[in-house]
mmCIF file of C-alpha atoms and ligand atoms in Angstrom:
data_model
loop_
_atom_site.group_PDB
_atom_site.id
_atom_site.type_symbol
_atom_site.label_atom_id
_atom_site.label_comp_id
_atom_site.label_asym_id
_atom_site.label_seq_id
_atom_site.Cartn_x
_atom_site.Cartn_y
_atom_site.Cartn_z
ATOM 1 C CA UNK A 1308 -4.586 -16.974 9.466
ATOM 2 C CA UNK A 1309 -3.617 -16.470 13.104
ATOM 3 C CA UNK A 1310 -0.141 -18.119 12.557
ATOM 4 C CA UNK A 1311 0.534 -17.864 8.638
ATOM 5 C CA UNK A 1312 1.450 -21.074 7.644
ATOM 6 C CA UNK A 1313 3.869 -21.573 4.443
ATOM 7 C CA UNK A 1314 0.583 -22.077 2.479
ATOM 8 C CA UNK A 1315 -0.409 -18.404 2.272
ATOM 9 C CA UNK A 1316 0.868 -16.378 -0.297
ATOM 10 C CA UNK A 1317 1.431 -12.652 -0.174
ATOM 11 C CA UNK A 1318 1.914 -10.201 -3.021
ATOM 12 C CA UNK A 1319 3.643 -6.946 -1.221
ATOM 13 C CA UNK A 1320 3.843 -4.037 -3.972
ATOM 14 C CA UNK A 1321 6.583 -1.537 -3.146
ATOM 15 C CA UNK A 1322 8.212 -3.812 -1.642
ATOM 16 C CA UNK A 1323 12.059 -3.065 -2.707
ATOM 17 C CA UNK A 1324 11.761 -0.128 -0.032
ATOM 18 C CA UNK A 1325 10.578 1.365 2.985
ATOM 19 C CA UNK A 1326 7.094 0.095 4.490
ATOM 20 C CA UNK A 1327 6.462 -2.546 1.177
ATOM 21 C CA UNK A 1328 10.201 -3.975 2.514
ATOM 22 C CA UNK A 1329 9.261 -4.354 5.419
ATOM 23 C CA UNK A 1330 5.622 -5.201 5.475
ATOM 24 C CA UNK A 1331 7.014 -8.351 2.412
ATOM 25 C CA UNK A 1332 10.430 -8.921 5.500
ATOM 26 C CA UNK A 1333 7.341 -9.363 7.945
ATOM 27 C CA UNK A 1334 5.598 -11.655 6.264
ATOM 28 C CA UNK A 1335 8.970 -13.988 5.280
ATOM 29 C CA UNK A 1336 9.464 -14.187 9.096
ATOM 30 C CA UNK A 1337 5.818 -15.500 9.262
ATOM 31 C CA UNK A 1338 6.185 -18.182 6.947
ATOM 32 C CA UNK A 1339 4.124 -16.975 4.159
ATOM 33 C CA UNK A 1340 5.594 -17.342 0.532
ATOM 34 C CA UNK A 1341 6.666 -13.292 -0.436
ATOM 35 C CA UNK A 1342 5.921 -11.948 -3.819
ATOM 36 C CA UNK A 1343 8.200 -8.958 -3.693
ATOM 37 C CA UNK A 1344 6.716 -6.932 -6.618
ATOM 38 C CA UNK A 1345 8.956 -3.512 -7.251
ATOM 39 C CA UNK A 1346 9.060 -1.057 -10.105
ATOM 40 C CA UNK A 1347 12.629 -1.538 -9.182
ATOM 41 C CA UNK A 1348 13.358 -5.214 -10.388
ATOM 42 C CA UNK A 1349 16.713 -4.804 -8.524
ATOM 43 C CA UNK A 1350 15.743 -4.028 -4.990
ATOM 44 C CA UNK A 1351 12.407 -6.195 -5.225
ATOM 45 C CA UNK A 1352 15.283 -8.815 -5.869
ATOM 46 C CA UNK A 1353 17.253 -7.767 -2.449
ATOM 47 C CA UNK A 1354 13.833 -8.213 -0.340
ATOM 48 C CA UNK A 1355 12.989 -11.778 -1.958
ATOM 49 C CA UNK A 1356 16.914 -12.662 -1.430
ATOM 50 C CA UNK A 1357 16.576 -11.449 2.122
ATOM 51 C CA UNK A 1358 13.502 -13.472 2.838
ATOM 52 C CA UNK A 1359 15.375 -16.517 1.060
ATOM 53 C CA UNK A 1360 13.656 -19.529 -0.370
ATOM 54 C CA UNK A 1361 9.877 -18.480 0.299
ATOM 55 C CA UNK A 1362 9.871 -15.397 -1.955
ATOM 56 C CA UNK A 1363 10.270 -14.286 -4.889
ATOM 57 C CA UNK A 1364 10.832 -11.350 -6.846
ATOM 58 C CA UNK A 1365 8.883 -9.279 -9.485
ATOM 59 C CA UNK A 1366 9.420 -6.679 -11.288
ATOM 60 C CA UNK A 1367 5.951 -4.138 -12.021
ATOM 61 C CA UNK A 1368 4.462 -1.402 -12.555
ATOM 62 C CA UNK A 1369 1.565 -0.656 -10.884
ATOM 63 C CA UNK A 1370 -0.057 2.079 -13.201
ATOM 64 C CA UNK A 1371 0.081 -0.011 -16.522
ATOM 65 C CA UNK A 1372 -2.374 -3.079 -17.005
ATOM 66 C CA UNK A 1373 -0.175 -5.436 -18.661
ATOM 67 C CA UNK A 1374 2.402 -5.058 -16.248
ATOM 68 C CA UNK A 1375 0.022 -5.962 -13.093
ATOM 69 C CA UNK A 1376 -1.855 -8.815 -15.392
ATOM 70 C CA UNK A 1377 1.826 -10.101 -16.345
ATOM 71 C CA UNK A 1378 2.923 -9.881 -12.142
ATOM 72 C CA UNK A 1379 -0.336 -11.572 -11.131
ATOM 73 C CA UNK A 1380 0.536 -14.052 -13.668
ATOM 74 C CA UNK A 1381 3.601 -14.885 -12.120
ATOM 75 C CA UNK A 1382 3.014 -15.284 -9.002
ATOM 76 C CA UNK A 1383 0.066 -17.585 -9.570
ATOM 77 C CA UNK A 1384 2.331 -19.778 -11.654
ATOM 78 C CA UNK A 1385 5.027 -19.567 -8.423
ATOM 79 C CA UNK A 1386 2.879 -20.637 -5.767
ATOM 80 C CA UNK A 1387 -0.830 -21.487 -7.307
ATOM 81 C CA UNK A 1388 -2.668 -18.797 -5.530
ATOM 82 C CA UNK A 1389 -2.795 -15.238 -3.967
ATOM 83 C CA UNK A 1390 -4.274 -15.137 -0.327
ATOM 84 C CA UNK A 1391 -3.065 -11.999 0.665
ATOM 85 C CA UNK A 1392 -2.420 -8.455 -1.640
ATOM 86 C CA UNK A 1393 -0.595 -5.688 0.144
ATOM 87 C CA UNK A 1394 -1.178 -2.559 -2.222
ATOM 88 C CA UNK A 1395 1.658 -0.555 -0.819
ATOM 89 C CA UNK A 1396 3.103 0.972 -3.440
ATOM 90 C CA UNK A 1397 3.191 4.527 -4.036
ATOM 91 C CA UNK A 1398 4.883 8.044 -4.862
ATOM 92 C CA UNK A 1399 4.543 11.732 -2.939
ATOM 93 C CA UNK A 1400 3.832 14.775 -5.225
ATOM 94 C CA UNK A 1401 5.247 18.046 -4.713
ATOM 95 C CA UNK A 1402 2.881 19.594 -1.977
ATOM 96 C CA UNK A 1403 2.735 22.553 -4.850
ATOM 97 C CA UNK A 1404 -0.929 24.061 -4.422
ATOM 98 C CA UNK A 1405 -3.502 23.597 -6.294
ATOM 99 C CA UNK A 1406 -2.911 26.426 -8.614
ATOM 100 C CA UNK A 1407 0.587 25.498 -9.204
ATOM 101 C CA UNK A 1408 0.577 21.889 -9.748
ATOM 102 C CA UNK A 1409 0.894 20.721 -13.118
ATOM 103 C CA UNK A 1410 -1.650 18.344 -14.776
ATOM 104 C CA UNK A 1411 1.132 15.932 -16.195
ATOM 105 C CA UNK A 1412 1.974 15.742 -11.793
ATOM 106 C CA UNK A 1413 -1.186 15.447 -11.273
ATOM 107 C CA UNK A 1414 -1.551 12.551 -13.702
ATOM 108 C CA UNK A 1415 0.846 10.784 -13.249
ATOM 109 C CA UNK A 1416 0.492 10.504 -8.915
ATOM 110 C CA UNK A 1417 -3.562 9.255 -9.554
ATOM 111 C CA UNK A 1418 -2.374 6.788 -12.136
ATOM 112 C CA UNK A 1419 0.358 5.282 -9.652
ATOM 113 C CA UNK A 1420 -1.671 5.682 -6.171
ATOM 114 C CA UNK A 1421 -4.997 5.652 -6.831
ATOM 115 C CA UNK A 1422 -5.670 3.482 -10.437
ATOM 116 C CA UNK A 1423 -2.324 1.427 -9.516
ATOM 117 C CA UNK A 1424 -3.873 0.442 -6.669
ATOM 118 C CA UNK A 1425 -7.193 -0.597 -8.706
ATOM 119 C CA UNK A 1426 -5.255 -2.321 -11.246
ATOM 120 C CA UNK A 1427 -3.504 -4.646 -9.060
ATOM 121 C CA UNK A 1428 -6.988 -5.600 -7.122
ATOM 122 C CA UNK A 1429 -8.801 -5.854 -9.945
ATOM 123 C CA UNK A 1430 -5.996 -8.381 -11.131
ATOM 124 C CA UNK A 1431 -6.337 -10.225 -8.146
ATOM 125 C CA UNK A 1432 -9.339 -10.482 -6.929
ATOM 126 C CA UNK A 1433 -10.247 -13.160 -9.614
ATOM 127 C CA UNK A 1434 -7.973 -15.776 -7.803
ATOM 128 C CA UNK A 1435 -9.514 -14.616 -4.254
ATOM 129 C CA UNK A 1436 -13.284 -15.413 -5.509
ATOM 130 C CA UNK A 1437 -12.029 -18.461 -6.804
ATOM 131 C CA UNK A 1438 -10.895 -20.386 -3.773
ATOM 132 C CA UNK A 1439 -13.655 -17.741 -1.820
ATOM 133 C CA UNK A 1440 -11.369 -15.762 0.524
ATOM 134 C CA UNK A 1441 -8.307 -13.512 0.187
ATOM 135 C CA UNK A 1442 -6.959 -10.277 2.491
ATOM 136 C CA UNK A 1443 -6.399 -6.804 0.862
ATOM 137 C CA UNK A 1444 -4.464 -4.431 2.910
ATOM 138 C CA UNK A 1445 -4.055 -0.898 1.131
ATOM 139 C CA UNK A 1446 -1.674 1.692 2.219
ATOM 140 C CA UNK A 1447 -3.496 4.842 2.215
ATOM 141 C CA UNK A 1448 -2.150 7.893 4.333
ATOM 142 C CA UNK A 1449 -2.963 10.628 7.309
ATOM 143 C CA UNK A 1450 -3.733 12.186 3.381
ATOM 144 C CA UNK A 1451 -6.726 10.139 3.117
ATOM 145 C CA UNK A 1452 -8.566 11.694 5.289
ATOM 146 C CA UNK A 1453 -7.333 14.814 5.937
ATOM 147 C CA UNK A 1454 -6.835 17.927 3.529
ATOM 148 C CA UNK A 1455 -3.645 19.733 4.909
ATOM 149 C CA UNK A 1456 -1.003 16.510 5.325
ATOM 150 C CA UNK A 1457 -0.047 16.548 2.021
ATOM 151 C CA UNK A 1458 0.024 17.913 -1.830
ATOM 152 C CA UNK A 1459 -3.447 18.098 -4.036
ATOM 153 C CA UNK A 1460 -3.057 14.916 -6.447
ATOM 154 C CA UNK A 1461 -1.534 13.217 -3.437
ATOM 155 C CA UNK A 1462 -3.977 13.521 -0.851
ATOM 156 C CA UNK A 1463 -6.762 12.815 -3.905
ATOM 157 C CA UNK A 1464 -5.482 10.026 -4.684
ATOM 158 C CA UNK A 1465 -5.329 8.767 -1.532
ATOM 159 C CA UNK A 1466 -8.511 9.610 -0.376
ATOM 160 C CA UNK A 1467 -9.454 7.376 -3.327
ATOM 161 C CA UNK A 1468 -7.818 4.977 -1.913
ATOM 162 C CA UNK A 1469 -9.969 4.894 1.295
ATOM 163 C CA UNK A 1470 -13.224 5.316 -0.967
ATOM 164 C CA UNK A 1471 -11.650 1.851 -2.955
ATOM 165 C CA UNK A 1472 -10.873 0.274 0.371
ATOM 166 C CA UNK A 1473 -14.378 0.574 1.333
ATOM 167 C CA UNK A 1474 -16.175 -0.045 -2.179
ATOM 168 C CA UNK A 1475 -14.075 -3.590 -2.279
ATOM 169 C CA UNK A 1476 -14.509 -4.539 1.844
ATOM 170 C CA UNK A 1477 -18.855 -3.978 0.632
ATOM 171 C CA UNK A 1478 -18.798 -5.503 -2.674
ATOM 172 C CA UNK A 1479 -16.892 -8.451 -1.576
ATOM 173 C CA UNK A 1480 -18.285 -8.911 2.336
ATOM 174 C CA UNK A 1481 -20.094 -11.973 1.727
ATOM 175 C CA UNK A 1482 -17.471 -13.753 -0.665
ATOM 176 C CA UNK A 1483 -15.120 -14.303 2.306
ATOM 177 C CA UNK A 1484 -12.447 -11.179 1.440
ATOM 178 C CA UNK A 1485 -11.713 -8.238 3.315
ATOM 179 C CA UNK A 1486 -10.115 -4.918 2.129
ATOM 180 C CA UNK A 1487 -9.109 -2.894 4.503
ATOM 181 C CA UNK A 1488 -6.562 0.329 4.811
ATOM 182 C CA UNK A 1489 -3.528 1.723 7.010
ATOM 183 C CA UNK A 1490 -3.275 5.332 7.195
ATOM 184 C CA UNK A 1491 0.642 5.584 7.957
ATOM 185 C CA UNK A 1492 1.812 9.047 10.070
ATOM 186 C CA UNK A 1493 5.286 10.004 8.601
ATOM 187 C CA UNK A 1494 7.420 7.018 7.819
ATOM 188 C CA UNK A 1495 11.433 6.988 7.553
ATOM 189 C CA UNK A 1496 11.320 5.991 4.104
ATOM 190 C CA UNK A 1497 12.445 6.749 0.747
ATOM 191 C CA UNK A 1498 9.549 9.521 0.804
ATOM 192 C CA UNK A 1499 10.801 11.169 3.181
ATOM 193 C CA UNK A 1500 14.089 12.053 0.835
ATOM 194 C CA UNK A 1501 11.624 13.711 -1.491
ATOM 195 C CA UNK A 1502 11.065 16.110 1.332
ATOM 196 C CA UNK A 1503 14.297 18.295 0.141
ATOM 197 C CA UNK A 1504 12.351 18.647 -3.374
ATOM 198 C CA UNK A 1505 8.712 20.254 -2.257
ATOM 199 C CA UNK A 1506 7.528 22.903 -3.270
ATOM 200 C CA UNK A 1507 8.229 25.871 -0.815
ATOM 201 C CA UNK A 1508 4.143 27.521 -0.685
ATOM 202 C CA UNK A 1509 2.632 24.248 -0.806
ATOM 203 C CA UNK A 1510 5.283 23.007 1.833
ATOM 204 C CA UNK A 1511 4.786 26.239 4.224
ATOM 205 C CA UNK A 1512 1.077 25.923 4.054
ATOM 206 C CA UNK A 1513 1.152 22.022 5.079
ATOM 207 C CA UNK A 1514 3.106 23.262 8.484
ATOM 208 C CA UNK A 1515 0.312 23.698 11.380
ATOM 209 C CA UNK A 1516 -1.203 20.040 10.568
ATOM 210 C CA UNK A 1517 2.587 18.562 10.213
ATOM 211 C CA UNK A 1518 3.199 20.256 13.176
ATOM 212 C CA UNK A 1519 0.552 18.935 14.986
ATOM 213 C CA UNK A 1520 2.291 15.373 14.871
ATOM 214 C CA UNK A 1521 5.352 14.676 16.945
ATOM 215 C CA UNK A 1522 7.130 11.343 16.049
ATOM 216 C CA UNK A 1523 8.624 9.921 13.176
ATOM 217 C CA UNK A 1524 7.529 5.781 12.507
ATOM 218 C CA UNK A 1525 9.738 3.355 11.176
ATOM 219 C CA UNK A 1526 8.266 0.979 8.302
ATOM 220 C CA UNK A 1527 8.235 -2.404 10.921
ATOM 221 C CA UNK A 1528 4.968 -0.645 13.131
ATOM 222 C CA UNK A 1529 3.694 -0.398 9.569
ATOM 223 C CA UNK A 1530 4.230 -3.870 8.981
ATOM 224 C CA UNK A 1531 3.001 -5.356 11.961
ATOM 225 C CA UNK A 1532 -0.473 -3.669 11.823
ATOM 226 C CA UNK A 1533 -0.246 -5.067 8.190
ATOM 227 C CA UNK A 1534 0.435 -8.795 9.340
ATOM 228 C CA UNK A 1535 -2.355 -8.165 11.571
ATOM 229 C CA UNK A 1536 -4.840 -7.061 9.357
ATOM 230 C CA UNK A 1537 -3.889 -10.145 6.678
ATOM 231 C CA UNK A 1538 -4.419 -12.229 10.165
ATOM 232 C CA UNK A 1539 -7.555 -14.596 11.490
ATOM 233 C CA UNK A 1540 -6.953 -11.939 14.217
ATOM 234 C CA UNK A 1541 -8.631 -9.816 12.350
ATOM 235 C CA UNK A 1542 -10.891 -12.058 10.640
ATOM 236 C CA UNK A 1543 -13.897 -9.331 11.355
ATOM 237 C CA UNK A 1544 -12.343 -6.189 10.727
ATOM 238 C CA UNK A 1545 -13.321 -5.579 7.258
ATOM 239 C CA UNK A 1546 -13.554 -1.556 5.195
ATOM 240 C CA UNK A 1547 -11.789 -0.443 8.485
ATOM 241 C CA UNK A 1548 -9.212 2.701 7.843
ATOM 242 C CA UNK A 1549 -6.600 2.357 10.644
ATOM 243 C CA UNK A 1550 -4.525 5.338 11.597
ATOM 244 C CA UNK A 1551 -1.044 4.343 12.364
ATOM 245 C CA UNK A 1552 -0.049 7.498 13.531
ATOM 246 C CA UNK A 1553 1.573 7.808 17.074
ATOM 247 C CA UNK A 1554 -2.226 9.719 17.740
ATOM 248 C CA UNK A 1555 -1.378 12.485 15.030
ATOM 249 C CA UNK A 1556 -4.897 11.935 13.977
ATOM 250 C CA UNK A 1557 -6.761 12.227 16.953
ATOM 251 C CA UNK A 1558 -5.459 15.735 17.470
HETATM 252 P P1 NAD B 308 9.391 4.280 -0.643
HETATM 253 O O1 NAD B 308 9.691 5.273 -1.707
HETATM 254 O O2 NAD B 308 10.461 3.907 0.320
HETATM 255 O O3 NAD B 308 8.809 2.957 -1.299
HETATM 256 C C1 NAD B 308 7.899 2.985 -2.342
HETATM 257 C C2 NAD B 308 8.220 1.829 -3.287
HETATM 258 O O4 NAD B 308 7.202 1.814 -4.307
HETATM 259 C C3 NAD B 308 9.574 2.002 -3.991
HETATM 260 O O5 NAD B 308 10.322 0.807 -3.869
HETATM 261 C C4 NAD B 308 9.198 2.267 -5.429
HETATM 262 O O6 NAD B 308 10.124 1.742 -6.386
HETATM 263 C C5 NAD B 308 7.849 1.568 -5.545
HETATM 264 N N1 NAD B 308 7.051 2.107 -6.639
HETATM 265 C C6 NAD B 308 6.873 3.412 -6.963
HETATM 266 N N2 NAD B 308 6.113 3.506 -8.062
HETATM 267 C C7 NAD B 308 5.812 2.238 -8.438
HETATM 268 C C8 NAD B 308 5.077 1.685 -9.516
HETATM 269 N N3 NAD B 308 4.527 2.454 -10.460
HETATM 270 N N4 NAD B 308 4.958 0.338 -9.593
HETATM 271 C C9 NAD B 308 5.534 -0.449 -8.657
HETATM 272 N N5 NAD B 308 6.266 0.019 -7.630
HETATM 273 C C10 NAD B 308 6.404 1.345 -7.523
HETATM 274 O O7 NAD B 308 8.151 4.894 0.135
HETATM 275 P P2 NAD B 308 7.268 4.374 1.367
HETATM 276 O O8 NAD B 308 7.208 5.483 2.331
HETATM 277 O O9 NAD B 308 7.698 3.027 1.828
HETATM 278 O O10 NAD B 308 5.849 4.300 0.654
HETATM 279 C C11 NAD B 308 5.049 3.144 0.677
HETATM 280 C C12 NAD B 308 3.597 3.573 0.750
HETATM 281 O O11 NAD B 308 3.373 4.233 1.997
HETATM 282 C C13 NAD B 308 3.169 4.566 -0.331
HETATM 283 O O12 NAD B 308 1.893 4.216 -0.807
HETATM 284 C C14 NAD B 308 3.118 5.894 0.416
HETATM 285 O O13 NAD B 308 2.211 6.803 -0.172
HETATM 286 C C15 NAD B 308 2.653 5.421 1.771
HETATM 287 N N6 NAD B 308 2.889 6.357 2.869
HETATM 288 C C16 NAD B 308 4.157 6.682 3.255
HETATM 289 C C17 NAD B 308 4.353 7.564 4.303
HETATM 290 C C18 NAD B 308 5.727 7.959 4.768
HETATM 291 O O14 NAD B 308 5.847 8.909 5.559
HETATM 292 N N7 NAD B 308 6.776 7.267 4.349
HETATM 293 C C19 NAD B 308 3.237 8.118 4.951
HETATM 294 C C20 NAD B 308 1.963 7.773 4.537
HETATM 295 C C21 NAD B 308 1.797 6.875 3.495
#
């Protein structure tokens, strides 16, 4: 898929905001058909209006079966297939430490990020081995591979994101689909709003690895690596976890 040709299709989750926007904005300007798939039925509306006649617009959510089933549904009856799945969509926790976070928190951030993120592959990947080759690009986080970027049930469930990235890029290797992961550094996004509500221990202990990172991304250099990855540019990177970080991580 070197030049995406109106033929692809591409199923963006998240995508009424921040990176998923912009990774399913990308993707309109490339030609391939957008399913903007939102939580948020009314900005997933905005990015498939924005896009134009190519997309359209879903709502979903992630962490409940018959809501993913029910998107997947849809968007095979719009367009007949699923080439490419963006699993962007996601929610911070509270940074509180371990001792301090709740279990309904922690709950509630693995069932979006981490079993979300299942659901909606496991939904999908029945249409990829069908036709015998699809693109997965998950949105991890710096908080997938390190310990001190983030909050407990976040940065679990994102490292079990890269774990899933890695299980589906093996399992799937010689069926013709890749899976592979973008580690985003900190994004202007709606996230970043959330920062005024952390918790102020968890927050304070985060600092020296925040620290250690010195520019602020904007969700299009999340969306080109994206469009990359979902690219015949690509075609052999496969279970690869790609910091997009300005070099936070290599320091
Ligand atoms: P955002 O809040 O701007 O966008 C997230 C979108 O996901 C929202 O539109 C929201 O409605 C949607 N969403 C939330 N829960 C959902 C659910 N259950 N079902 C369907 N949609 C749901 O945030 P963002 O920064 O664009 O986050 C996108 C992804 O990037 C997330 O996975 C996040 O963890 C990851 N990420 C963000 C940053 C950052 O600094 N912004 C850094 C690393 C990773």
């Amino acid at each position: 898929m070197n030049n995406p040709s109106t033929e692809r299709v591409a199923v963006v989750t998240g995508a009424g905001s921040g990176i998923g926007r912009a990774m399913a904005l990308a993707f309109g300007r490339t030609g391939v058909r957008v399913v903007a798939a939102d939580l948020d039925p009314e900005t997933a509306a905005k990015t498939a209006a924005e896009i134009g006649a190519g997309a359209i617009a879903v709502g979903v959510d992630i962490a409940d079966e018959g809501s993913v089933d029910a998107m997947v549904e849809r968007a095979v009856d719009a367009y007949g297939t699923i080439d490419v799945l963006c699993n962007n969509a996601g929610i911070i926790d509270s940074m509180a430490l371990p001792a301090d976070m709740t279990v309904g928190e922690w709950n509630r951030v693995i069932q979006i990020n981490l079993t979300g993120t299942f659901l909606v592959t496991h939904a999908v990947l029945p249409h990829m081995l069908e036709h015998g080759s699809g693109v997965i690009v998950n949105t991890a986080s710096e908080a997938g591979i390190r310990g001190g970027a983030s909050g407990v049930a976040y940065t679990a469930s994102k490292h079990g994101v890269v774990g899933l990235t890695k299980n589906v890029a093996w399992s799937y290797a010689d069926k013709g689909i890749r899976c592979n992961a973008i580690l985003p550094g900190p994004t202007m996004t709606g996230v970043a709003e959330a920062a005024a509500n952390f918790d102020k221990l968890g927050a304070a202990r985060l600092q020296p690895i925040i620290s250690l990172n010195h520019s602020i991304a904007v969700p299009e250099q999340m969306a080109d690596v994206a469009v990359f990855l979902a690219s015949d540019a690509a075609s052999f990177m496969n279970g690869a976890i790609v910091p997009v970080d300005g070099g936070w991580s290599a320091g």
